[in-house]
Each structure stands twice: as C-alpha cells, then as structure tokens.
C-alpha cells in the first residue's frame, strides 16, 4: 500500500470521528425508543418496565466489547481464514434446523438457545459470508474450475439454510451482500451479469414457492384484503404514522404500542418513532442512516487497501440497506420481512453482530502498507475507483 499523505490521514481521521458520532447517536436514539416502545408491554408481561431496556444495554455493552476485540484483529489473517470462518458459522446456522437445539418462534427456526440468550447465527453469517465472498471474487481468476465450484458452494449453502428456516429477509440481505461484493471485486463482468440474471430468477422462484410468501406479497399490494390477518401489522403501522402527524404525540405517548402493533419494540419500532416523534422524527432517523452510509462510503474510498476498501463499503451497504428495507416494510412500500432496524430495534444477535462489523471497519483502517500484494486498491478502473470519483 502506498504511504498515505498527512492530509489524507487527517481526512480519514475526521471521517472516522464523524462516523463514531453518527453511530453513537443511532445507538442512543435506539435505547430511548426501545424503552419507549417496550415499557408498557414489559410492565404487563415481564414484571418490570425496564426488562427490555436493561437487556438492550447488556447487548450494547457486549457488542462494544466484540467491536473492540475485532478492531484489534489483523484483517489479512481473517481474509486468509475466511472460508474456515464462514464454514463454522454455516455449521451453526445448520444447527438451527436440529430439533432440541433450535428455538422456534412464529414458525421460524432461526435461533439457538444458549441459556442466557437466544443466538441468531444468521446475523453473524451475513458478515462471514462477506469475508468469504471477498476472498472468492478477488481470487476468482486464479482458481481452477473445481476450486471455483467448491468455494461457491460455501457461499450458496447458507442461503439454502435460510430458505429452510425460513428466513427470507436474511436470505435476501445475504444474497445482496454477495452480489455487491461481486460487483466491486475483480469478478469478471461476463460472469457477474449472467449470475445476476440467474440469481434474480432463483430469488423470484423462492419467493413464489411458499404460499405464505405469496400471501405476504398480495397483502403488501392491498393490506385491507386481510385486515385481521396478514395485513394487520401494516395497517396498524399506517395508523401509527397517521396519529403522529408532523410533530408526533410526544415521546412515550404512542397508542399503537399498547398491544395493537405487534413487534413494536423490534421490527416495527420505526412506526413508534413515527407516532411519537411524527414526520420530524422519521426524517431525522432517515437522515442519520443516510449520513451513516455517506460517511462510511467516504471512509471506504479513502483506504488504499483493496480488501479493506471493499470490506468497509460492504459493511456500510449491508447495514444501510437493511435499515431502508425495514423502513420500506414499515411504511408499506415493501412486502413484510422479518428484518429489524439496525442499532435501533431491540435484539441481541443483531446488535452484537452489527457492532462487531463496525469493529472490522476500524481494523481495516489499520492495514499497513505492503501487508499483501493482493490487497492493493487497483484504482479508477475498478468499481471502487468509480465510487471514489462519485464521492470526491
């Protein structure tokens, strides 16, 4: 890697500070909204209004600890061990299909019971798939046909497990992560576009293969066709935003969270934001995520390491994309999926995994010049170079 000039170092340091401030406010806002959205339900069902708040604070502390550890790791070591790491988490996701080990919630087998918490391995597998995909696509031309097939199986296998769980939301996010990396990497364009078409056909086939997913799609188009069934959540979400109007009902004053809106402190917490803080709160939330994406991508293109640049861009893409998918579902412009709002929704696995991924971002920043020949940024002829041109 070329030596970074003093001005580039200063620029990257400023971006890093802005990024940390942005993440801090996202997490702080999430803590406030989790308590606001859950205290009544927790009082009635858990015996303490602080039940979900205290657990969320523990998850944040655990996630920050993981982020600190990950920020000290050598990215190039993780890069070299990517296939093994991904295989391990693929094994954990497979265990969710084993009776007795898995925790079934609402018909889905996405969790493993660890005693002190339910672990959702898929939240972590998104990022191990990222590591494996970066190594695969960056070295695609050096692999034999047999190696290509074997390593590709390691990327596709977890997607099949997500379908079996079923967890179409994580399946979709993971598939998009793989596609995003393929686009940014050295993967030949002729293969990329062919794989893109085949992937879209496959995803559509999976979407219509299960009756409940077809029902969700039809409900998305007209939720009032089944107002007490599959359309109930979306309709209640609409009512929450309508009640919020421009300035909202006031923090803590949501009516929909009072046992009307399911998952008020989790997947549909954005509806509570809309009702309590109104249009202003919705816009501020959206702007925080736009800022997260913008600053994160600026950081990515500031790195000289190709692997580091792709990794940072992918992590920012994954978190930002999931955020806007969640908002799209809650606003009724996308079909319902089991995806939470990163850093804001209640949830242990998601919080720890996303904060751990942020730790990887800071590890990428520390990659030193000359660490490895295959991690040098190839400049403006690559999609990373195109991103650099767009953001500078």
CSV table of N, CA, C and O in Angstrom, one decimal, residues 22-35 52-68 70 111 117-127 170 265-267 269 289 292 315 319 322 339-360:
chain,number,residue,atom,x,y,z
A,22,UNK,N,-21.9,9.6,14.6
A,22,UNK,CA,-23.1,9.1,14.0
A,22,UNK,C,-23.7,7.9,14.6
A,22,UNK,O,-24.8,7.7,14.9
A,23,UNK,N,-22.8,6.9,14.8
A,23,UNK,CA,-23.2,5.6,15.3
A,23,UNK,C,-23.6,5.8,16.8
A,23,UNK,O,-24.6,5.2,17.2
A,24,UNK,N,-22.9,6.7,17.5
A,24,UNK,CA,-23.3,6.9,18.9
A,24,UNK,C,-24.7,7.4,19.0
A,24,UNK,O,-25.5,7.0,19.8
A,25,UNK,N,-25.1,8.4,18.1
A,25,UNK,CA,-26.5,8.9,18.2
A,25,UNK,C,-27.5,7.9,17.7
A,25,UNK,O,-28.6,7.9,18.2
A,26,UNK,N,-27.1,7.0,16.8
A,26,UNK,CA,-28.1,6.0,16.4
A,26,UNK,C,-28.3,5.0,17.5
A,26,UNK,O,-29.5,4.7,17.8
A,27,UNK,N,-27.3,4.6,18.2
A,27,UNK,CA,-27.5,3.7,19.4
A,27,UNK,C,-28.2,4.4,20.5
A,27,UNK,O,-29.1,3.8,21.1
A,28,UNK,N,-27.9,5.6,20.8
A,28,UNK,CA,-28.6,6.4,21.9
A,28,UNK,C,-30.1,6.5,21.5
A,28,UNK,O,-30.9,6.3,22.4
A,29,UNK,N,-30.3,6.9,20.3
A,29,UNK,CA,-31.7,7.0,19.9
A,29,UNK,C,-32.5,5.7,20.0
A,29,UNK,O,-33.6,5.6,20.4
A,30,UNK,N,-31.7,4.6,19.6
A,30,UNK,CA,-32.3,3.2,19.7
A,30,UNK,C,-32.7,2.9,21.2
A,30,UNK,O,-33.7,2.3,21.5
A,31,UNK,N,-31.8,3.2,22.1
A,31,UNK,CA,-32.0,2.9,23.5
A,31,UNK,C,-33.3,3.6,24.0
A,31,UNK,O,-34.1,3.1,24.7
A,32,UNK,N,-33.4,4.9,23.7
A,32,UNK,CA,-34.6,5.7,24.0
A,32,UNK,C,-35.8,5.1,23.5
A,32,UNK,O,-36.9,4.9,24.2
A,33,UNK,N,-35.8,4.7,22.2
A,33,UNK,CA,-37.0,4.2,21.5
A,33,UNK,C,-37.4,2.8,22.0
A,33,UNK,O,-38.6,2.5,22.1
A,34,UNK,N,-36.4,2.0,22.3
A,34,UNK,CA,-36.7,0.6,22.8
A,34,UNK,C,-37.4,0.8,24.1
A,34,UNK,O,-38.4,0.0,24.4
A,35,UNK,N,-36.9,1.6,25.0
A,35,UNK,CA,-37.6,1.8,26.3
A,35,UNK,C,-39.0,2.4,26.1
A,35,UNK,O,-40.0,1.9,26.7
A,52,UNK,N,-36.8,-4.9,28.9
A,52,UNK,CA,-36.2,-4.9,27.6
A,52,UNK,C,-35.0,-3.8,27.5
A,52,UNK,O,-34.0,-4.0,26.8
A,53,UNK,N,-35.2,-2.7,28.2
A,53,UNK,CA,-34.1,-1.7,28.2
A,53,UNK,C,-32.9,-2.3,28.8
A,53,UNK,O,-31.8,-2.1,28.3
A,54,UNK,N,-33.0,-3.0,30.0
A,54,UNK,CA,-31.8,-3.5,30.6
A,54,UNK,C,-31.1,-4.5,29.8
A,54,UNK,O,-29.8,-4.6,29.7
A,55,UNK,N,-31.9,-5.4,29.1
A,55,UNK,CA,-31.3,-6.4,28.2
A,55,UNK,C,-30.6,-5.7,27.0
A,55,UNK,O,-29.5,-6.2,26.6
A,56,UNK,N,-31.2,-4.7,26.5
A,56,UNK,CA,-30.7,-4.0,25.3
A,56,UNK,C,-29.3,-3.3,25.7
A,56,UNK,O,-28.4,-3.4,24.9
A,57,UNK,N,-29.2,-2.8,26.9
A,57,UNK,CA,-28.0,-2.2,27.4
A,57,UNK,C,-26.9,-3.2,27.5
A,57,UNK,O,-25.7,-3.0,27.2
A,58,UNK,N,-27.3,-4.4,28.0
A,58,UNK,CA,-26.3,-5.5,28.1
A,58,UNK,C,-25.8,-5.9,26.7
A,58,UNK,O,-24.6,-6.1,26.5
A,59,UNK,N,-26.7,-6.0,25.7
A,59,UNK,CA,-26.4,-6.4,24.4
A,59,UNK,C,-25.4,-5.3,23.8
A,59,UNK,O,-24.5,-5.7,23.1
A,60,UNK,N,-25.7,-4.0,24.0
A,60,UNK,CA,-24.8,-3.0,23.5
A,60,UNK,C,-23.4,-3.1,24.1
A,60,UNK,O,-22.4,-3.0,23.4
A,61,UNK,N,-23.4,-3.3,25.4
A,61,UNK,CA,-22.1,-3.5,26.1
A,61,UNK,C,-21.3,-4.7,25.5
A,61,UNK,O,-20.1,-4.6,25.3
A,62,UNK,N,-22.0,-5.8,25.3
A,62,UNK,CA,-21.4,-7.0,24.8
A,62,UNK,C,-20.9,-6.7,23.3
A,62,UNK,O,-19.8,-7.0,22.9
A,63,UNK,N,-21.8,-6.0,22.6
A,63,UNK,CA,-21.4,-5.6,21.2
A,63,UNK,C,-20.2,-4.7,21.1
A,63,UNK,O,-19.3,-4.9,20.3
A,64,UNK,N,-20.1,-3.8,22.0
A,64,UNK,CA,-19.0,-2.8,22.1
A,64,UNK,C,-17.7,-3.6,22.4
A,64,UNK,O,-16.6,-3.3,21.9
A,65,UNK,N,-17.8,-4.6,23.3
A,65,UNK,CA,-16.7,-5.4,23.7
A,65,UNK,C,-16.2,-6.2,22.5
A,65,UNK,O,-15.0,-6.3,22.2
A,66,UNK,N,-17.1,-6.8,21.7
A,66,UNK,CA,-16.8,-7.5,20.5
A,66,UNK,C,-16.2,-6.6,19.5
A,66,UNK,O,-15.2,-6.9,18.8
A,67,UNK,N,-16.7,-5.4,19.3
A,67,UNK,CA,-16.2,-4.4,18.4
A,67,UNK,C,-14.7,-4.1,18.7
A,67,UNK,O,-13.9,-3.9,17.8
A,68,UNK,N,-14.5,-3.9,20.0
A,68,UNK,CA,-13.1,-3.5,20.5
A,68,UNK,C,-12.1,-4.6,20.1
A,68,UNK,O,-11.0,-4.4,19.6
A,70,UNK,N,-12.5,-7.0,17.8
A,70,UNK,CA,-12.4,-7.1,16.3
A,70,UNK,C,-11.6,-6.0,15.7
A,70,UNK,O,-10.9,-6.2,14.7
A,111,UNK,N,-33.0,-19.5,15.7
A,111,UNK,CA,-32.3,-19.2,16.9
A,111,UNK,C,-31.7,-20.5,17.5
A,111,UNK,O,-32.3,-21.6,17.4
A,117,UNK,N,-29.3,-16.3,26.5
A,117,UNK,CA,-29.9,-15.6,25.4
A,117,UNK,C,-30.1,-16.5,24.2
A,117,UNK,O,-29.5,-17.6,24.2
A,118,UNK,N,-31.0,-16.1,23.3
A,118,UNK,CA,-31.2,-16.9,22.1
A,118,UNK,C,-30.3,-16.3,21.0
A,118,UNK,O,-30.3,-15.1,20.7
A,119,UNK,N,-29.4,-17.1,20.4
A,119,UNK,CA,-28.4,-16.6,19.4
A,119,UNK,C,-29.0,-16.9,18.0
A,119,UNK,O,-29.5,-17.9,17.7
A,120,UNK,N,-29.0,-15.8,17.2
A,120,UNK,CA,-29.4,-16.0,15.8
A,120,UNK,C,-28.1,-16.0,14.9
A,120,UNK,O,-27.6,-14.9,14.6
A,121,UNK,N,-27.6,-17.1,14.6
A,121,UNK,CA,-26.4,-17.2,13.9
A,121,UNK,C,-26.4,-16.5,12.5
A,121,UNK,O,-25.3,-16.1,12.0
A,122,UNK,N,-27.6,-16.4,11.9
A,122,UNK,CA,-27.7,-15.8,10.6
A,122,UNK,C,-27.2,-14.3,10.6
A,122,UNK,O,-26.7,-13.8,9.6
A,123,UNK,N,-27.4,-13.6,11.8
A,123,UNK,CA,-26.9,-12.2,11.9
A,123,UNK,C,-25.4,-12.1,11.7
A,123,UNK,O,-24.9,-11.2,11.2
A,124,UNK,N,-24.7,-13.2,12.2
A,124,UNK,CA,-23.2,-13.2,12.1
A,124,UNK,C,-22.8,-13.7,10.8
A,124,UNK,O,-21.8,-13.3,10.2
A,125,UNK,N,-23.6,-14.7,10.2
A,125,UNK,CA,-23.2,-15.3,9.0
A,125,UNK,C,-23.2,-14.3,7.8
A,125,UNK,O,-22.5,-14.5,6.9
A,126,UNK,N,-24.0,-13.3,7.9
A,126,UNK,CA,-24.0,-12.3,6.9
A,126,UNK,C,-22.6,-11.7,6.7
A,126,UNK,O,-22.2,-11.5,5.6
A,127,UNK,N,-21.9,-11.5,7.8
A,127,UNK,CA,-20.6,-10.9,7.7
A,127,UNK,C,-19.5,-12.0,7.4
A,127,UNK,O,-18.4,-11.6,6.9
A,170,UNK,N,-33.2,-12.5,5.9
A,170,UNK,CA,-31.7,-12.7,5.9
A,170,UNK,C,-31.2,-13.2,4.6
A,170,UNK,O,-30.1,-12.9,4.2
A,265,UNK,N,-41.4,-2.9,19.7
A,265,UNK,CA,-40.0,-2.6,20.1
A,265,UNK,C,-38.9,-3.3,19.2
A,265,UNK,O,-37.7,-3.1,19.5
A,266,UNK,N,-39.4,-4.0,18.2
A,266,UNK,CA,-38.5,-4.7,17.4
A,266,UNK,C,-38.6,-4.3,15.9
A,266,UNK,O,-38.3,-3.2,15.5
A,267,UNK,N,-39.2,-5.2,15.1
A,267,UNK,CA,-39.3,-4.9,13.7
A,267,UNK,C,-40.0,-3.7,13.3
A,267,UNK,O,-39.7,-3.0,12.3
A,269,UNK,N,-40.4,-0.9,15.2
A,269,UNK,CA,-40.1,0.3,16.1
A,269,UNK,C,-40.2,1.6,15.3
A,269,UNK,O,-40.4,2.7,15.9
A,289,UNK,N,-29.3,7.6,9.0
A,289,UNK,CA,-28.8,6.5,8.2
A,289,UNK,C,-28.2,6.9,6.9
A,289,UNK,O,-27.2,6.3,6.5
A,292,UNK,N,-24.8,7.9,7.9
A,292,UNK,CA,-24.0,6.7,8.2
A,292,UNK,C,-23.5,6.1,6.9
A,292,UNK,O,-22.3,5.8,6.8
A,315,UNK,N,-19.9,-3.5,4.6
A,315,UNK,CA,-20.5,-3.4,5.9
A,315,UNK,C,-21.5,-2.3,5.9
A,315,UNK,O,-22.6,-2.4,6.4
A,319,UNK,N,-25.6,-2.7,6.4
A,319,UNK,CA,-26.4,-2.1,7.5
A,319,UNK,C,-27.4,-1.1,6.9
A,319,UNK,O,-28.6,-1.0,7.3
A,322,UNK,N,-30.3,-2.8,5.0
A,322,UNK,CA,-31.3,-3.4,5.9
A,322,UNK,C,-32.1,-2.3,6.5
A,322,UNK,O,-33.3,-2.5,6.7
A,339,UNK,N,-37.1,-8.3,9.3
A,339,UNK,CA,-35.8,-7.6,9.4
A,339,UNK,C,-36.0,-6.5,10.4
A,339,UNK,O,-37.0,-5.7,10.4
A,340,UNK,N,-35.1,-6.3,11.4
A,340,UNK,CA,-35.2,-5.2,12.3
A,340,UNK,C,-34.4,-4.0,11.8
A,340,UNK,O,-33.8,-4.0,10.7
A,341,UNK,N,-34.5,-2.9,12.6
A,341,UNK,CA,-33.9,-1.6,12.2
A,341,UNK,C,-32.6,-1.6,12.9
A,341,UNK,O,-32.5,-1.5,14.2
A,342,UNK,N,-31.4,-1.7,12.2
A,342,UNK,CA,-30.1,-1.8,12.8
A,342,UNK,C,-29.9,-0.7,13.9
A,342,UNK,O,-30.2,0.5,13.6
A,343,UNK,N,-29.3,-1.1,15.0
A,343,UNK,CA,-28.9,-0.2,16.1
A,343,UNK,C,-30.1,0.4,16.9
A,343,UNK,O,-29.9,1.0,17.9
A,344,UNK,N,-31.3,0.3,16.3
A,344,UNK,CA,-32.5,1.0,16.9
A,344,UNK,C,-33.5,-0.1,17.5
A,344,UNK,O,-33.9,0.1,18.6
A,345,UNK,N,-33.7,-1.1,16.7
A,345,UNK,CA,-34.6,-2.2,17.2
A,345,UNK,C,-34.0,-3.0,18.3
A,345,UNK,O,-32.8,-3.0,18.5
A,346,UNK,N,-34.9,-3.5,19.2
A,346,UNK,CA,-34.4,-4.4,20.2
A,346,UNK,C,-33.9,-5.7,19.6
A,346,UNK,O,-34.5,-6.3,18.7
A,347,UNK,N,-32.8,-6.3,20.1
A,347,UNK,CA,-32.3,-7.6,19.7
A,347,UNK,C,-30.8,-7.8,20.0
A,347,UNK,O,-30.0,-6.9,19.7
A,348,UNK,N,-30.5,-8.9,20.6
A,348,UNK,CA,-29.1,-9.1,21.0
A,348,UNK,C,-28.2,-9.5,19.8
A,348,UNK,O,-27.1,-8.9,19.6
A,349,UNK,N,-28.6,-10.5,19.0
A,349,UNK,CA,-27.7,-11.0,18.0
A,349,UNK,C,-27.4,-9.9,16.9
A,349,UNK,O,-26.3,-9.7,16.5
A,350,UNK,N,-28.5,-9.2,16.6
A,350,UNK,CA,-28.3,-8.1,15.6
A,350,UNK,C,-27.4,-7.0,16.1
A,350,UNK,O,-26.5,-6.6,15.4
A,351,UNK,N,-27.6,-6.6,17.4
A,351,UNK,CA,-26.7,-5.6,17.9
A,351,UNK,C,-25.3,-6.0,18.0
A,351,UNK,O,-24.4,-5.2,17.6
A,352,UNK,N,-25.0,-7.2,18.5
A,352,UNK,CA,-23.6,-7.7,18.7
A,352,UNK,C,-23.0,-7.8,17.3
A,352,UNK,O,-21.8,-7.5,17.1
A,353,UNK,N,-23.7,-8.4,16.3
A,353,UNK,CA,-23.2,-8.6,15.0
A,353,UNK,C,-22.8,-7.3,14.3
A,353,UNK,O,-21.7,-7.2,13.7
A,354,UNK,N,-23.7,-6.4,14.4
A,354,UNK,CA,-23.5,-5.1,13.7
A,354,UNK,C,-22.4,-4.3,14.3
A,354,UNK,O,-21.6,-3.7,13.6
A,355,UNK,N,-22.3,-4.3,15.7
A,355,UNK,CA,-21.2,-3.6,16.3
A,355,UNK,C,-19.9,-4.3,16.1
A,355,UNK,O,-18.9,-3.6,15.9
A,356,UNK,N,-19.9,-5.6,16.0
A,356,UNK,CA,-18.7,-6.4,15.7
A,356,UNK,C,-18.3,-6.0,14.3
A,356,UNK,O,-17.0,-5.9,14.0
A,357,UNK,N,-19.2,-5.9,13.4
A,357,UNK,CA,-18.8,-5.5,12.0
A,357,UNK,C,-18.2,-4.1,12.0
A,357,UNK,O,-17.3,-3.8,11.2
A,358,UNK,N,-18.7,-3.2,12.8
A,358,UNK,CA,-18.1,-1.9,12.9
A,358,UNK,C,-16.6,-2.0,13.4
A,358,UNK,O,-15.8,-1.2,13.0
A,359,UNK,N,-16.4,-2.9,14.3
A,359,UNK,CA,-15.0,-3.2,14.7
A,359,UNK,C,-14.1,-3.6,13.6
A,359,UNK,O,-13.0,-3.2,13.5
A,360,UNK,N,-14.7,-4.4,12.7
A,360,UNK,CA,-13.9,-4.7,11.5
A,360,UNK,C,-13.6,-3.5,10.6
A,360,UNK,O,-12.5,-3.5,10.0
